[in-house]
XYZ file of C-alpha atoms in Angstrom:
538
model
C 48.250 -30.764 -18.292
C 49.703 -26.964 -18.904
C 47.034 -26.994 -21.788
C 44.069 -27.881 -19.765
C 44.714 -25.965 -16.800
C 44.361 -22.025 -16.252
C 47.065 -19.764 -15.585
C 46.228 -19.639 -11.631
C 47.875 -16.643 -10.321
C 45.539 -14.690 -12.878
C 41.957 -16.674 -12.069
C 42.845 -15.893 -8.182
C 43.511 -12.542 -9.221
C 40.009 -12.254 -10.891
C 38.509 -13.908 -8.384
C 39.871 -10.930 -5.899
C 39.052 -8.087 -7.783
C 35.282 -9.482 -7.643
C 35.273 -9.881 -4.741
C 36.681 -6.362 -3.798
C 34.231 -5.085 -6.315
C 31.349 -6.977 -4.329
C 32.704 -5.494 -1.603
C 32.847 -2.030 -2.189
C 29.325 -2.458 -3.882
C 28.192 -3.172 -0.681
C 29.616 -0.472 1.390
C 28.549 2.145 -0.706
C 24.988 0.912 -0.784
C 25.348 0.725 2.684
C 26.277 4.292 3.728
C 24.660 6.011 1.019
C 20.960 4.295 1.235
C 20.974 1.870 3.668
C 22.700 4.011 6.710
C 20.060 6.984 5.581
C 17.181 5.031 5.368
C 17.550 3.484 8.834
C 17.862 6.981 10.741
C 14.698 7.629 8.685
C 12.652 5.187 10.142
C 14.592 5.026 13.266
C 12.654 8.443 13.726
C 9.488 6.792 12.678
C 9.678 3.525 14.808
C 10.698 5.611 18.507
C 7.463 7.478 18.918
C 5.478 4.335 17.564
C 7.190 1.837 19.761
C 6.117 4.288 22.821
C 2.502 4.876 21.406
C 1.489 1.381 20.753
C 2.678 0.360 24.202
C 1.050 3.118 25.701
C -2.425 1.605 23.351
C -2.124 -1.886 24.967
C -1.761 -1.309 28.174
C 1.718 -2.162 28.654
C 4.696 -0.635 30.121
C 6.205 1.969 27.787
C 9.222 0.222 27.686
C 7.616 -3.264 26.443
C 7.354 -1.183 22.752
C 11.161 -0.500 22.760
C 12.237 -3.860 23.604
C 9.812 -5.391 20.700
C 11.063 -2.357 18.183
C 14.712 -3.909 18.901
C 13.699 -7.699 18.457
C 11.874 -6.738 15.678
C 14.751 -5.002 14.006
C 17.806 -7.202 15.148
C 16.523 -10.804 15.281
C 13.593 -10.924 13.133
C 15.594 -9.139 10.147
C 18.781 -11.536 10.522
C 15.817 -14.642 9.987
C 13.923 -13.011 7.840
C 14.592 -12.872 3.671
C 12.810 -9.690 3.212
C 14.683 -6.871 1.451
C 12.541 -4.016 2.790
C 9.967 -4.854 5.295
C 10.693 -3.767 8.797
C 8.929 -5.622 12.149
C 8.159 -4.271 15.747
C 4.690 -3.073 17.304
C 1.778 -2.807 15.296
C -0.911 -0.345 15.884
C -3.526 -3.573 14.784
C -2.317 -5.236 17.995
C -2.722 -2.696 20.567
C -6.267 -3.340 21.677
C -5.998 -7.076 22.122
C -3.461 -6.464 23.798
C -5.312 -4.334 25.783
C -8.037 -6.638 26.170
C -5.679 -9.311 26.805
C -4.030 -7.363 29.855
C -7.444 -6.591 31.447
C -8.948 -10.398 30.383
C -5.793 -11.971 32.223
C -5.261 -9.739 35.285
C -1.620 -9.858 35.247
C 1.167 -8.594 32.412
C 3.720 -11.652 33.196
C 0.008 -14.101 31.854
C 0.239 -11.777 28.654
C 3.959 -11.842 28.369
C 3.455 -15.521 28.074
C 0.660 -15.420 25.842
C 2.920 -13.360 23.231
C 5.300 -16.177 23.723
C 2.999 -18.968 22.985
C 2.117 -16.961 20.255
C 5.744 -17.025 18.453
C 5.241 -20.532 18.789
C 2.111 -20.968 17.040
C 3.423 -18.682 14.266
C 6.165 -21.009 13.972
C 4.167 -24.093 13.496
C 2.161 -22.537 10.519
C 5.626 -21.974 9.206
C 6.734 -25.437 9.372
C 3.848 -26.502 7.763
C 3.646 -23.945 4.941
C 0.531 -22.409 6.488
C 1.350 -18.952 4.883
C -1.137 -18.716 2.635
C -4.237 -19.096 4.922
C -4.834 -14.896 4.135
C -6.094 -15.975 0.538
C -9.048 -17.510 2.262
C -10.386 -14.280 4.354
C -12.345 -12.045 2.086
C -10.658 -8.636 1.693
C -14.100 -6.843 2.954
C -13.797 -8.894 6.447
C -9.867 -8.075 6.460
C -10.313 -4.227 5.818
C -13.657 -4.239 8.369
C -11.127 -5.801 10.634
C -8.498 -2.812 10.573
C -11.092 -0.389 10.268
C -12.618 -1.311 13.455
C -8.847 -1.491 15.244
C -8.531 2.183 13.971
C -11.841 3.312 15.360
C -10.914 1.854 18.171
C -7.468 3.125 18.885
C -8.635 7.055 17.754
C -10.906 6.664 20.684
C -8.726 5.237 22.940
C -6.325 8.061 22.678
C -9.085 11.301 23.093
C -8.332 11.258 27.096
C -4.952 11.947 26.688
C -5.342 14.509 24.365
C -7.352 16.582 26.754
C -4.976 15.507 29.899
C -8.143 13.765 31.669
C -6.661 12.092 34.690
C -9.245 9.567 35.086
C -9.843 6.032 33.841
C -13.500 6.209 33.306
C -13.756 9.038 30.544
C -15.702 7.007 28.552
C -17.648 4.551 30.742
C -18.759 7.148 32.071
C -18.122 11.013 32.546
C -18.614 11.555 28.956
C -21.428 9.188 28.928
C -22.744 11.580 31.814
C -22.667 14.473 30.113
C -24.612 13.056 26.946
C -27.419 11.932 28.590
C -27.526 15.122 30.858
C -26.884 13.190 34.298
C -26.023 15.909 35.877
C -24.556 17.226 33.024
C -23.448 20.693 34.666
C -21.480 19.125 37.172
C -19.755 16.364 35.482
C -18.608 19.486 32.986
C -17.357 20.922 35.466
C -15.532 18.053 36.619
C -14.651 16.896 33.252
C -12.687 20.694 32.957
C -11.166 20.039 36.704
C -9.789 16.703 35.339
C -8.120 17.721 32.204
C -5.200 20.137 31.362
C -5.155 22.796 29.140
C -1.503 22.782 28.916
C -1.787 19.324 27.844
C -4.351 19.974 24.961
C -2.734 23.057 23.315
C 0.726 20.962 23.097
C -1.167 18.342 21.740
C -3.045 20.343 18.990
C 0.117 22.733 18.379
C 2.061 19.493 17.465
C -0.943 17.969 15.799
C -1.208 21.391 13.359
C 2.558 21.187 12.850
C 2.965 17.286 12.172
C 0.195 17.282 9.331
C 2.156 21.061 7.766
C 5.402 19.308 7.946
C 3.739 16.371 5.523
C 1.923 18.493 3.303
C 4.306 21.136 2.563
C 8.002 20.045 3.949
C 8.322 15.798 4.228
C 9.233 15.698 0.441
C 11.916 18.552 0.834
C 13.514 16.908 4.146
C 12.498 13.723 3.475
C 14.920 11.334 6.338
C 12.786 13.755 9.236
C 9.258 11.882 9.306
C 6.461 13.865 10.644
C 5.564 11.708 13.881
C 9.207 12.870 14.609
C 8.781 16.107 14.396
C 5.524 15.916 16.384
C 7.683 14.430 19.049
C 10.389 17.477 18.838
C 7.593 19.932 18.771
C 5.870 18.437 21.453
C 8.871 18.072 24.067
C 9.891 21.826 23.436
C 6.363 23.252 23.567
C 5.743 20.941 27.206
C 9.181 22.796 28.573
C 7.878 26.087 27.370
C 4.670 25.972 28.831
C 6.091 24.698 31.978
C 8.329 26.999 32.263
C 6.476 30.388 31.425
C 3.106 29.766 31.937
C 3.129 27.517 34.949
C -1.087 27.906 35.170
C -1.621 25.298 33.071
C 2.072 23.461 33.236
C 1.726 20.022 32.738
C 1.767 17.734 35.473
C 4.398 14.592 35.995
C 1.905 11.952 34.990
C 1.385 13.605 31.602
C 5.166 12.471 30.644
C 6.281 9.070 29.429
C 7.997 7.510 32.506
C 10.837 4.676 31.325
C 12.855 3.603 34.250
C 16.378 4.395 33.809
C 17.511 0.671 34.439
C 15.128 -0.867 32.098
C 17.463 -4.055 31.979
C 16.948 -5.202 35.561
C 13.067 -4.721 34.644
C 13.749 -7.727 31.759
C 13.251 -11.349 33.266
C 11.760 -14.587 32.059
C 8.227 -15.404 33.375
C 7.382 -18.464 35.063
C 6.818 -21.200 32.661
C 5.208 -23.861 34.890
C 1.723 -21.609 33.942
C 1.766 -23.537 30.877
C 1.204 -27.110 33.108
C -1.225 -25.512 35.153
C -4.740 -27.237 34.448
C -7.158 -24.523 35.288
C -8.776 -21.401 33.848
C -5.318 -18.987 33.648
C -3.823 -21.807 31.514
C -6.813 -22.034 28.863
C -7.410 -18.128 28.810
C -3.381 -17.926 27.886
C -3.795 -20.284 25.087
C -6.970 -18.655 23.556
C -4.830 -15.140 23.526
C -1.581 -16.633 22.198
C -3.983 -18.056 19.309
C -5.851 -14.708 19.408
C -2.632 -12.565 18.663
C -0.759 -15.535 16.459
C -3.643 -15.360 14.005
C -3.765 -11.401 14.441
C -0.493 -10.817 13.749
C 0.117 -13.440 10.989
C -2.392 -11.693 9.205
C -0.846 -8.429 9.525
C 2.367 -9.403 8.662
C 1.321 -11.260 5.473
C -0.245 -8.588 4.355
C 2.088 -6.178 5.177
C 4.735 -8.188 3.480
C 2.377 -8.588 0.219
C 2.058 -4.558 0.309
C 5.619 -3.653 0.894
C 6.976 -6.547 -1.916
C 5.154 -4.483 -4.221
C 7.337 -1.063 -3.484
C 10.998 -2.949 -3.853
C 12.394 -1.964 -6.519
C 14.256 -5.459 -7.707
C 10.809 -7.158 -7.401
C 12.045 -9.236 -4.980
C 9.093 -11.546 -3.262
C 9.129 -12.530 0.499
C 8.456 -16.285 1.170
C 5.613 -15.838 3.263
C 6.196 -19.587 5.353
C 9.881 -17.854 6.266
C 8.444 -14.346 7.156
C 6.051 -16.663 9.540
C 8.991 -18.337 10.925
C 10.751 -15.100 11.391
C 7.981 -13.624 13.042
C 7.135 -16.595 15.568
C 10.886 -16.669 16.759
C 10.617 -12.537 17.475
C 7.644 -12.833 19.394
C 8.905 -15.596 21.553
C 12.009 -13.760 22.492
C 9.613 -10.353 22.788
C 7.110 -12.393 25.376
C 10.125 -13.762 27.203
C 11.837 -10.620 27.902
C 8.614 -8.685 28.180
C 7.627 -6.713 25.326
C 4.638 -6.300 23.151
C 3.834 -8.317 20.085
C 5.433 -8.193 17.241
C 4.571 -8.135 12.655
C 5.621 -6.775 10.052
C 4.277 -2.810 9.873
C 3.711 -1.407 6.720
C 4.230 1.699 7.932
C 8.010 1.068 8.535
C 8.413 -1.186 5.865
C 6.877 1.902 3.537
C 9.402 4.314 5.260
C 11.889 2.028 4.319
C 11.224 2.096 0.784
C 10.879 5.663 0.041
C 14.176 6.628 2.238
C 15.840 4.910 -0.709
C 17.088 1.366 1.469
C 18.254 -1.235 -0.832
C 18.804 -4.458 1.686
C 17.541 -5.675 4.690
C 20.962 -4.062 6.780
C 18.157 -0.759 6.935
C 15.643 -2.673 8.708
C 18.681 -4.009 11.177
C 21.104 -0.783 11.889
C 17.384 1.036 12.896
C 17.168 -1.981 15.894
C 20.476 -1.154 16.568
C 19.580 2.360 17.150
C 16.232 1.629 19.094
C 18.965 -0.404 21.484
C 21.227 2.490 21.503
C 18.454 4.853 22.740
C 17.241 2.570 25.350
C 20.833 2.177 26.370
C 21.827 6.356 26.527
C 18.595 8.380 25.644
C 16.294 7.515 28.507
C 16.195 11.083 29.912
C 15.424 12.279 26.639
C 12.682 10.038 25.653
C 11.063 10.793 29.546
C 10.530 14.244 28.308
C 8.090 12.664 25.629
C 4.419 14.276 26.898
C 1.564 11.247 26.619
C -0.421 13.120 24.399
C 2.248 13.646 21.758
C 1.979 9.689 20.932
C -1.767 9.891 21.411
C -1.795 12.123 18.333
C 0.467 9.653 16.242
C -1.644 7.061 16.984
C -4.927 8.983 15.791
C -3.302 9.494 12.531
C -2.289 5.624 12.433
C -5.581 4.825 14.018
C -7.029 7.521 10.889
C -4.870 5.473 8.096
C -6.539 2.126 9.123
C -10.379 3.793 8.919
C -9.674 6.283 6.169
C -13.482 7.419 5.095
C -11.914 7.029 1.731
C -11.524 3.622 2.110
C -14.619 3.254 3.779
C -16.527 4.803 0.397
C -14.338 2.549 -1.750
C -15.804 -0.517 -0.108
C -19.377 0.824 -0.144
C -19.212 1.496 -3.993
C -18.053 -2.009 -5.078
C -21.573 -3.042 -3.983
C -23.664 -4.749 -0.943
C -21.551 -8.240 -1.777
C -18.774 -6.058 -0.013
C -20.190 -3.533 1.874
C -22.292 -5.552 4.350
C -19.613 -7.787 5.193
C -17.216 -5.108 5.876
C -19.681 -2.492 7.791
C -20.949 -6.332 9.655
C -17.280 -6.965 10.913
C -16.911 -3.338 11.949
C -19.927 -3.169 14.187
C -19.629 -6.769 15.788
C -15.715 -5.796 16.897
C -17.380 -2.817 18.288
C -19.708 -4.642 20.178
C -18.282 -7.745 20.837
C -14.291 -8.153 20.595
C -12.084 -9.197 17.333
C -12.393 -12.500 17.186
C -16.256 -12.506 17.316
C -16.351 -9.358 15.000
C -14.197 -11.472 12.119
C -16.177 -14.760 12.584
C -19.794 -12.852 12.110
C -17.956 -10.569 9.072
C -16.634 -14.362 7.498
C -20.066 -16.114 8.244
C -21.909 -12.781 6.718
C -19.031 -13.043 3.656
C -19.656 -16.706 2.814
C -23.673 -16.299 3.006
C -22.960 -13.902 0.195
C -20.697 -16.574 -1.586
C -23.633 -19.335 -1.057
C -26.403 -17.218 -2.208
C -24.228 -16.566 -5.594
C -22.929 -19.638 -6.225
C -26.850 -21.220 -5.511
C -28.282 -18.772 -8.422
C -24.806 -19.750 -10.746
C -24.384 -23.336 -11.727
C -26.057 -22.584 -14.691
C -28.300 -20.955 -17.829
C -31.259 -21.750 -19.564
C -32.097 -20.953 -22.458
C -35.097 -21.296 -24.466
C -35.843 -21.749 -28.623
C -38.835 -22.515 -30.428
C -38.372 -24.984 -32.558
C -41.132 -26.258 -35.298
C -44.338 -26.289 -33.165
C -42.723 -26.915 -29.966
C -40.066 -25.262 -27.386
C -36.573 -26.274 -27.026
C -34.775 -25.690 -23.681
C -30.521 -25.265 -23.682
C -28.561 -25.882 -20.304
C -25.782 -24.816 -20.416
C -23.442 -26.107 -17.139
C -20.866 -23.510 -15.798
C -17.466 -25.085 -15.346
C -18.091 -25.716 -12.089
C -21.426 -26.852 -10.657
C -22.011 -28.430 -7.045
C -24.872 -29.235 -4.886
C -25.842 -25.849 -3.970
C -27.004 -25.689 -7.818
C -28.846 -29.292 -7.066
C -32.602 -27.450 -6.056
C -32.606 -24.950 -8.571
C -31.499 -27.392 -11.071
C -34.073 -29.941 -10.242
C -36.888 -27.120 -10.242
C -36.276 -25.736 -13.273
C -36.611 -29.415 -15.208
C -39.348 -29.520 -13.500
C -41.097 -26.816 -15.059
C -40.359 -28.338 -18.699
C -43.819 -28.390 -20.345
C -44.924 -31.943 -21.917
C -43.852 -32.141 -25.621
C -40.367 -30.126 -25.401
C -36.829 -30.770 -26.518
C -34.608 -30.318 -23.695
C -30.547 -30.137 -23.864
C -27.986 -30.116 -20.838
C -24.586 -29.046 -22.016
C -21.652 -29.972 -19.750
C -18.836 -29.346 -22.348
C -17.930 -26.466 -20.842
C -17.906 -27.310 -17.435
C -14.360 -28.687 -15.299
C -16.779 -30.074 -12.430
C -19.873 -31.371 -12.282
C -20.734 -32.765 -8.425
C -22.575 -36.061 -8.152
C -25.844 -34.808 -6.823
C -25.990 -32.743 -10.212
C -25.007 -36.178 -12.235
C -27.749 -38.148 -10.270
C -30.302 -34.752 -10.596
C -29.651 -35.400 -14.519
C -30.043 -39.167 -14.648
C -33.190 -39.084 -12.540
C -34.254 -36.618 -15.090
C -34.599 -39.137 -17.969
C -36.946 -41.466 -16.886
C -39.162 -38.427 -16.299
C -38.510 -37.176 -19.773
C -39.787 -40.485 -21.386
C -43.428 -39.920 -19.560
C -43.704 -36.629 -20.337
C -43.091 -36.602 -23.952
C -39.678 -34.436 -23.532
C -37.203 -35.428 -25.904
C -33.622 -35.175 -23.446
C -30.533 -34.973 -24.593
C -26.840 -34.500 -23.054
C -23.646 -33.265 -24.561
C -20.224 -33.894 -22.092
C -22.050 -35.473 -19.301
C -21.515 -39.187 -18.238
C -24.154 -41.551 -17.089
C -24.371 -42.336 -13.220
C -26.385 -44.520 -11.298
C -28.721 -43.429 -8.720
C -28.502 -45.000 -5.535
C -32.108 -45.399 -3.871
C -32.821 -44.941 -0.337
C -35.007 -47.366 1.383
């Protein structure tokens, strides 16, 4: 028995020192990258949280509860190493749309809900993988259109204009010289001076701090310095050149007791029968699909910065994602993905587990819980600048002339997307860019299926078919036209050995074919094709 058995004392006393080893592993992974890498995009996620709120619509505090669901709860579900969830830029003008569409923020609150729960189905049924089947030209149309659209939406608070209508119609005004003069004139009443030189001051700074100091202090991002810059250059101007101070509506305005703003909405909306109920349930699908799509591809992006290779299950991240957005809707905040943005800032601070991604929730909570005063000193158009250069990222001209050079297959279905979501609104603008996409992938595959080719052989012509691997009925007309056009007295050949699929309008196409070779004198042949019999239609 003594034989068989080890010494005890001494495998418990292995057994410890792993563990303590383990242990210590993971505290100093913890403190030296993952403590530093969560202050780093801690500093990244504050200004966005408040920006992307401020782009849909919503209260400014709707971004900071999301940023902390997003950090806390949808990190502890989900088995990413790096990525990092809360408001995405891609979401911020449905939700805008969704605000004005439904008249009333506790209908969108729900819709954001309902949402969650959508993305939870496709996790329960392994619906992950749905992004393989949207063309990347319709995907990137899709975010370049969201970034066109939130540059513009931020060019009024740049300036300080006051009114809702800048451009509906006082710049719309000026263009078309309707009284140009005076709406000029108005247009300078309206806006602030004070508001634009903090604006461009902190926009000149931000983009110097990335070029020529973010690698030398890397945990300070620029959007964080843009805020810093921004709050002391408002406080200066206010205070010494009170001409052109800004005014109390140019400030970010949290309430101080932002918990007694948080309660659940009223769920009996869901039984309701009528036209509120249906427009909920086509915005809940409207942001589920959205932000599934953002997230997976965020996740896909950021998977390939971690270091250990590690892959996200994308079912998981979908589950993840669903339960933060149903906690987000309930307690009223914005929608919620995966951002690559943060998840990128992640990365490069060095963070080695997903305890980054949580301790930066933790701090969101902490600022929202002792930091309210500061944050209120936040001018408007400080986030409207981060949000150009995140609206910027998403329509990068470079991008743009990638797409364009890969050819008109690409081109037209991306520059189609971008226009219709112009127009029209995102779901329209991605159904015309995927119809546009798969007439490009009908009018290929109908002039594929096959290739001729032609031989003389003695004194007459031999023709050579040769099947790709797979050939369907789109291939069925050219097919049949091109045996038609066999001269009398030719050799003709059809070679399926190649091919994985042939469809049964091909096989019956070919069979047909041989009676009509016998009359005509062709001698027919086939090599890897079976016989079929054609079913005639009276």
């Amino acid at each position: 028995f003594l034989y068989h058995t080890p010494y005890t004392p001494h495998a418990k006393s292995s057994a410890n020192i792993s563990n303590l080893n383990k242990s210590k592993h993971l505290i100093d992974s913890l403190i030296r990258h993952d403590l530093r890498s969560s202050i780093t995009v801690f500093f990244v996620a504050l200004p966005l949280c408040l920006g992307i709120s401020l782009a849909s619509n919503a209260p400014v505090f709707s971004g900071l509860i999301a940023g902390v669901i997003g950090g806390i709860l949808v990190t502890l579900i989900s088995k990413s190493g790096l990525s990092v969830s809360g408001p995405a830029a891609g979401l911020a003008t449905i939700c805008a749309a969704t605000i004005l569409e439904l008249g009333s923020l506790e209908y969108f609150f729900m819709s954001v809900a309902m949402a969650g729960v959508i993305q939870i189905i496709l996790g329960i049924f392994r619906l992950g993988g749905f992004t393989h089947f949207i063309p990347s030209a319709v995907i990137k149309g899709m975010l370049a259109a969201i970034g066109i659209l939130l540059i513009s939406k931020q060019i009024p608070l740049i300036i300080g204009y006051a009114k809702p209508d800048f451009w509906s119609n006082q710049l719309f005004n000026i263009i078309t010289f309707d009284h140009g003069f005076m709406h000029l004139a108005d247009l300078y009443q309206t806006s602030s001076a004070g508001v634009f030189i903090t604006a461009v001051c902190s926009m000149l700074l931000m983009f110097g701090w990335n070029k020529y100091l973010s690698k030398k202090i890397s945990f300070l991002p620029g959007s964080f310095i843009a805020v810093a810059i921004g709050i002391l250059l408002a406080m200066g101007i206010n205070l010494f050149l009170p001409v052109i101070k800004l005014q109390p509506n140019h400030f970010i305005q949290v309430p101080n007791d932002i918990l007694s703003y948080i309660h659940l909405p009223d769920f009996s909306l869901l039984m309701r029968m009528d036209h509120t109920n249906s427009l909920i349930w086509k915005n809940a699908i409207l942001i589920g699909f959205v932000a599934s799509l953002e997230t997976l591809l965020s996740i896909a992006a950021i998977d390939k910065l971690d270091p250990y290779n590690r892959i996200t299950p994308n079912n998981r991240e979908l589950i993840a994602q669903g339960a933060g957005n149903i906690v987000s809707g309930l307690l009223g905040g914005i929608p919620i993905t995966a951002v690559i943005i943060r998840g990128s800032a992640n990365a490069e601070a060095g963070a080695k587990t997903k305890m980054s991604a949580f301790l930066h929730g933790l701090w969101l909570l902490l600022a929202i819980l002792v930091a309210i005063p500061l944050i209120n000193k936040i001018p408007y158009c400080i986030l409207a600048i981060i949000l150009v250069r995140t609206g910027y990222n998403l329509a990068k001209p470079s991008m743009i002339m990638d797409v364009y050079r890969q050819g008109r297959e690409q081109f037209f279905p991306f520059i189609f997307t971008v226009v219709a979501i112009l127009f029209t609104d995102l779901l329209i603008g991605v159904l015309i860019g995927l119809i546009y996409a798969i007439y490009f992938l009908f009018k290929h595959t109908y002039q594929a299926g096959f290739q001729v080719k032609e031989t003389n052989v003695g004194h007459h012509q031999k023709y050579i078919f040769d099947l790709d691997q797979n050939v369907n009925f789109l291939n069925k007309r050219r097919l049949s036209e091109a045996l038609d056009k066999i001269p009398e007295y030719s050799e003709v050949e059809i070679n399926g050995l190649e091919s994985q699929y042939i469809d049964q309008d091909i096989l019956e196409i070919i069979q047909d074919y041989r009676s009509k070779a016998h009359l005509r004198h062709v001698q027919f042949s086939t090599l890897g094709i079976k016989s079929v019999k054609t079913i005639e239609l009276h």
